[in-house]
mmCIF file of C-alpha atoms in Angstrom:
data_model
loop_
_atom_site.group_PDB
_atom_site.id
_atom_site.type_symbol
_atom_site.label_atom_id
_atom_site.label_comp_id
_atom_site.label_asym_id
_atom_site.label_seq_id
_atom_site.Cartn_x
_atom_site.Cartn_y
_atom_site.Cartn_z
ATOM 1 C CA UNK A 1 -16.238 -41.946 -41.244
ATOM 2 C CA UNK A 2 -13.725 -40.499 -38.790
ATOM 3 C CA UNK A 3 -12.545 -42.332 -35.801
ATOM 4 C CA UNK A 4 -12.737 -41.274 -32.486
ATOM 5 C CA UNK A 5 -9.465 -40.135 -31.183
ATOM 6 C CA UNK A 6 -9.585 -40.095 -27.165
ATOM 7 C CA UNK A 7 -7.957 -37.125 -25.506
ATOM 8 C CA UNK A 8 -6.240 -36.695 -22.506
ATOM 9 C CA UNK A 9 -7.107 -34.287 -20.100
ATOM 10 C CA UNK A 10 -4.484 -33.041 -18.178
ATOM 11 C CA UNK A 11 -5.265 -31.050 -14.849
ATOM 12 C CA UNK A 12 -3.138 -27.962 -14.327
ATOM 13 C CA UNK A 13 -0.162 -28.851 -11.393
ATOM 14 C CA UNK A 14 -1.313 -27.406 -8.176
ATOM 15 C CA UNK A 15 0.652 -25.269 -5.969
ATOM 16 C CA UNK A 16 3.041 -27.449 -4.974
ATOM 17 C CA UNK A 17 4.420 -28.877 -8.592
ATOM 18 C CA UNK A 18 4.226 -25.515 -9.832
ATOM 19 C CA UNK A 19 6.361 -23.977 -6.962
ATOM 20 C CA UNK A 20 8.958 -27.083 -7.400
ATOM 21 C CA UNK A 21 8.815 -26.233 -11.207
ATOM 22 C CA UNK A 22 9.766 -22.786 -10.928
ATOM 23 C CA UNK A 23 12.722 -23.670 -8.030
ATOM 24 C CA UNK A 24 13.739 -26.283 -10.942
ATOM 25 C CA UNK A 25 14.188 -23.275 -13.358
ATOM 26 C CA UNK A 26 15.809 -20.970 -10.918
ATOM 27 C CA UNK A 27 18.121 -23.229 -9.176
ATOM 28 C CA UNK A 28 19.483 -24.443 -12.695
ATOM 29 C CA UNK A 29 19.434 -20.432 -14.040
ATOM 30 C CA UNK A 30 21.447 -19.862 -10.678
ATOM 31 C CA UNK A 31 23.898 -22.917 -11.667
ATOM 32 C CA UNK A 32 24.684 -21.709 -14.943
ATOM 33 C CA UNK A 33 25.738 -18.566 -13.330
ATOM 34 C CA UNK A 34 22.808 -16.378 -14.602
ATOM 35 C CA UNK A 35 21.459 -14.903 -11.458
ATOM 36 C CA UNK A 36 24.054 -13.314 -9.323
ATOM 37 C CA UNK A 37 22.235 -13.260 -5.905
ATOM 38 C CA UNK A 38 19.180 -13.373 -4.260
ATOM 39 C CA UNK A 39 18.219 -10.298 -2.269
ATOM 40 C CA UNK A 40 15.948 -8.855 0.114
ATOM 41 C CA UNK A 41 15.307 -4.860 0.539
ATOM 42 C CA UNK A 42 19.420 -4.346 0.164
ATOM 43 C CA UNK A 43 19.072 -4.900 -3.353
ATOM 44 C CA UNK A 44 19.005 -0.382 -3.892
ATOM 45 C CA UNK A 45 22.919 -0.387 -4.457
ATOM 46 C CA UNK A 46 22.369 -3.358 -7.039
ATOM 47 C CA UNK A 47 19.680 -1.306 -8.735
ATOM 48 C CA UNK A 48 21.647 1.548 -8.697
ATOM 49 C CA UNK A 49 24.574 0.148 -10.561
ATOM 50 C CA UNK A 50 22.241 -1.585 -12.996
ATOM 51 C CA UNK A 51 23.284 -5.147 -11.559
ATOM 52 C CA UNK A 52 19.548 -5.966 -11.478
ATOM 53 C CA UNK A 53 17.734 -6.605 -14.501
ATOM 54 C CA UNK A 54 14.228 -7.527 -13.506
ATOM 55 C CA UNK A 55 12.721 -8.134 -9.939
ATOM 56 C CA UNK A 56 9.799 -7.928 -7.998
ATOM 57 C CA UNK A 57 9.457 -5.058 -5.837
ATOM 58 C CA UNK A 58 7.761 -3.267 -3.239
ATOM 59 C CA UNK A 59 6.152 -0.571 -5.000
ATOM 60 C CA UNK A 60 6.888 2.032 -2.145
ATOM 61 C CA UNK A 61 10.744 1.165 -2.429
ATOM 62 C CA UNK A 62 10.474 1.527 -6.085
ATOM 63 C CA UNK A 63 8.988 4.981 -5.665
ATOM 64 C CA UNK A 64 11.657 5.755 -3.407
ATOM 65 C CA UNK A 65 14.524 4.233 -5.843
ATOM 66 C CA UNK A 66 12.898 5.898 -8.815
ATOM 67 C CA UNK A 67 13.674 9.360 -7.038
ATOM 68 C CA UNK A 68 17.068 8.707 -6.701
ATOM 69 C CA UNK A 69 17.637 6.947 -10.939
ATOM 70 C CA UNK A 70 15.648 7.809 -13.471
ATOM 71 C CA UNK A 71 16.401 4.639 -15.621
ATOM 72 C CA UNK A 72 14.774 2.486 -13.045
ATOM 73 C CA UNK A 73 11.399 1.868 -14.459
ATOM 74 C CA UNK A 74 7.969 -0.820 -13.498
ATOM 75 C CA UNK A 75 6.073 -2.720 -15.716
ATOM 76 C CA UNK A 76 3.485 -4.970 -14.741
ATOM 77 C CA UNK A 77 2.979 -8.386 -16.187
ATOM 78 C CA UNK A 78 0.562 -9.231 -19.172
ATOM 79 C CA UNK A 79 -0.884 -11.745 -16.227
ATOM 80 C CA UNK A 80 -1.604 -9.273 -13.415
ATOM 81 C CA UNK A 81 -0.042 -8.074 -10.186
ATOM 82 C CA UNK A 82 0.595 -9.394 -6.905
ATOM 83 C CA UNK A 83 -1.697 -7.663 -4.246
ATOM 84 C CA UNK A 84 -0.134 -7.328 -1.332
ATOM 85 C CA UNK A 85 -0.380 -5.970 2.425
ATOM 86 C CA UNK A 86 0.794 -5.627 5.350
ATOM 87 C CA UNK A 87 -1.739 -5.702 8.824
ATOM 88 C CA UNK A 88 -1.541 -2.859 11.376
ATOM 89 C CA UNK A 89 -1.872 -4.849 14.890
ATOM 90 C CA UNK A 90 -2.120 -4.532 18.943
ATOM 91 C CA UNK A 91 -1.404 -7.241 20.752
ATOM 92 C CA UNK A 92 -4.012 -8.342 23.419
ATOM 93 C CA UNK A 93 -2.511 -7.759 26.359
ATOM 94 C CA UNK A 94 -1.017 -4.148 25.150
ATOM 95 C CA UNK A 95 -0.731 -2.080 28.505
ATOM 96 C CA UNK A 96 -1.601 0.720 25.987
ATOM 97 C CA UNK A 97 -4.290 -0.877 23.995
ATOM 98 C CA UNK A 98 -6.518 2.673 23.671
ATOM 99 C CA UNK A 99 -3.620 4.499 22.832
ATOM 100 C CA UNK A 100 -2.557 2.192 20.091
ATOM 101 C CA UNK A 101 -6.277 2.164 18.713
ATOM 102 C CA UNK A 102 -6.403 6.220 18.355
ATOM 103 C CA UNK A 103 -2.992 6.418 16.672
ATOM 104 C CA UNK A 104 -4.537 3.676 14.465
ATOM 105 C CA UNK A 105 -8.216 5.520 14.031
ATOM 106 C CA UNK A 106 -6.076 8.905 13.320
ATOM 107 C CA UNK A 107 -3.837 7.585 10.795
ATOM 108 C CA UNK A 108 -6.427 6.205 8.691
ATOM 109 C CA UNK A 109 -7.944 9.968 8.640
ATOM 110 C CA UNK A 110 -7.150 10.969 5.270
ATOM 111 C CA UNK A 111 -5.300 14.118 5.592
ATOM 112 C CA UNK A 112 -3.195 12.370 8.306
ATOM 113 C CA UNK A 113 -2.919 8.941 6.015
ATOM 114 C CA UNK A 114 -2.022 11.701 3.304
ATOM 115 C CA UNK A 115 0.996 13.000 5.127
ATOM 116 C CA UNK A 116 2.193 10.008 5.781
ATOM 117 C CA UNK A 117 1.734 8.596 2.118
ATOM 118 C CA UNK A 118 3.477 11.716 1.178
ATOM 119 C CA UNK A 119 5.986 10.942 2.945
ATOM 120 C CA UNK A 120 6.716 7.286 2.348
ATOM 121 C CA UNK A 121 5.451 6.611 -1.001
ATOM 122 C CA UNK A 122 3.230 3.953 0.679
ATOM 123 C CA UNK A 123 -0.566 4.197 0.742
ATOM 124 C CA UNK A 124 -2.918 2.790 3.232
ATOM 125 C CA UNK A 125 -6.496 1.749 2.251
ATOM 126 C CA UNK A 126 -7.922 5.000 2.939
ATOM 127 C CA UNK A 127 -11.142 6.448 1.173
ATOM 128 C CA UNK A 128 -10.209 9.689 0.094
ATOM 129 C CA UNK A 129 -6.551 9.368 0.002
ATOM 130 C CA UNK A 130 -6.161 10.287 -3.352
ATOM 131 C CA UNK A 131 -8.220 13.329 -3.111
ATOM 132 C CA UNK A 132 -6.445 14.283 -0.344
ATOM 133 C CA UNK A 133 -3.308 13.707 -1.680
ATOM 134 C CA UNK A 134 -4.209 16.387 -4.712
ATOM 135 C CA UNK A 135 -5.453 19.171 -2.683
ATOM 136 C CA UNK A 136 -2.370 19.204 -1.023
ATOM 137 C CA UNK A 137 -0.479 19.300 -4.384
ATOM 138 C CA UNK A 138 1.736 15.929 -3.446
ATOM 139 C CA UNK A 139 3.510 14.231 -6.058
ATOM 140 C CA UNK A 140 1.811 10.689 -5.061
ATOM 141 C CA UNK A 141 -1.827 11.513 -5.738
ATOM 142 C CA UNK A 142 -0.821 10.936 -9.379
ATOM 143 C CA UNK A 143 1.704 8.266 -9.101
ATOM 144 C CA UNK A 144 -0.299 4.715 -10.070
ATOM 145 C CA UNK A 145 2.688 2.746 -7.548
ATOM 146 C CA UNK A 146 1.484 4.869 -4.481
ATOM 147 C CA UNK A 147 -2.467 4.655 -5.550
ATOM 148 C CA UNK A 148 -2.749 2.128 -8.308
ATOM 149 C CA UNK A 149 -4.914 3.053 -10.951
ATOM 150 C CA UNK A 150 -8.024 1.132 -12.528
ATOM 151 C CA UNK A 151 -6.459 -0.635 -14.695
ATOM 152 C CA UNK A 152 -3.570 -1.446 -12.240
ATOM 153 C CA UNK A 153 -6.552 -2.554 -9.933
ATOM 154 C CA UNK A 154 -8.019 -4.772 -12.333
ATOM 155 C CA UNK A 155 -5.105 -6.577 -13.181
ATOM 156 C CA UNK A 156 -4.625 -7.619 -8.972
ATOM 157 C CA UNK A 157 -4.675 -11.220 -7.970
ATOM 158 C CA UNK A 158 -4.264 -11.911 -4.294
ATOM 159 C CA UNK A 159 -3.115 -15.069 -3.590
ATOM 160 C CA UNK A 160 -4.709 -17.533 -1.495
ATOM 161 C CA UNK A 161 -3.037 -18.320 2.881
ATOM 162 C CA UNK A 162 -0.462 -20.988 2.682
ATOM 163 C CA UNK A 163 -1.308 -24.292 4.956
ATOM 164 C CA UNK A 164 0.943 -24.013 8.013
ATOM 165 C CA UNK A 165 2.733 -27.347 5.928
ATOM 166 C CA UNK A 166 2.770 -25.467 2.692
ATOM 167 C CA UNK A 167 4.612 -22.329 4.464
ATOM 168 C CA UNK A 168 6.746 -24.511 5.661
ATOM 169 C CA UNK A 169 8.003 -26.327 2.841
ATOM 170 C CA UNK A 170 8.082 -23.478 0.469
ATOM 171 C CA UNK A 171 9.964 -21.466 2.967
ATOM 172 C CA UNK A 172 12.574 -24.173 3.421
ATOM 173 C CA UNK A 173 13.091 -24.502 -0.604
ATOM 174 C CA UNK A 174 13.105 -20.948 -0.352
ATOM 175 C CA UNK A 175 16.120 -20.871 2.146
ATOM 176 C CA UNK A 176 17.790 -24.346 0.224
ATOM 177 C CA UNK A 177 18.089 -22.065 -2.871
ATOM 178 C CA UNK A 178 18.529 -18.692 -2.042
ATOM 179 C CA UNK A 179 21.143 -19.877 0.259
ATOM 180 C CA UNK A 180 19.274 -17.837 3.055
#
């Protein structure tokens, strides 16, 4: 007869242990001299020399570093990508408050959004972009960093709002190890 062997049950570390975790492993990779700095959006003259080995990016920059070096290349992890964005907004008390809201409602017309994706290598969330994008023959409609592709779409996670205490505390382990 076999004997019953209790297990364990371990829940998985919640936000907090697993963001002290991973400043464990990076502040002791930084120690041993492994990780050279921490930057911001000056790291294109470290990319360019090859002084970065792996990072996350804005795609948009990467588009626009990518033009420049050949060898700099994306790859998106087994476990997904980050979805991120940013918010277009008018402040209440805007003296110009119609103005503001036309420029908004005409750049989210998609041969306007189209010009300006063209030009950036950023895309808005604009139906039709894409299509746009192709008729006028612009690089981006095909490029999955500008207008991510299915399967880039399907592998997007968006994370859930920091607590006003959370933001704080991971902003000030942030700042504590990146020396910001």
């Amino acid at each position: 007869m076999e004997r019953y062997q209790p297990r364990t049950v371990v829940e998985p570390p919640g936000p907090a242990a697993r963001g002290r975790s991973g400043r464990v492993r990076l502040r002791r990779t930084r120690d041993r001299g492994r990780i050279h700095r921490f930057t911001g959006n000056d790291c294109t003259g470290d990319f360019n020399k090859g002084g970065i080995a792996a990072c996350i990016a804005w795609a948009g920059d990467l588009v626009q570093l990518q033009a420049g070096n050949t060898d700099i290349q994306h790859a998106i992890p087994t476990a997904g990508r980050r979805v991120s964005g940013d918010n277009l907004l008018v402040p209440r008390n805007t003296r110009h408050q119609r103005n503001a809201e036309r420029l908004i409602d005409y750049d989210h017309q998609p041969k306007a959004a189209a010009r300006l994706a063209a030009a950036i290598s950023y895309a808005g969330p604009v139906a039709g972009l894409r299509d746009e994008l192709a008729k006028a023959d612009k690089e981006p409609a095909g490029d999955s960093l500008v207008i991510p592709s299915e399967a880039m779409t399907a592998k997007a996670h968006a994370f859930r709002s920091l607590t006003t205490a959370e933001d704080e505390a991971f902003e000030a382990a942030f700042s504590e190890l990146t020396g910001a």
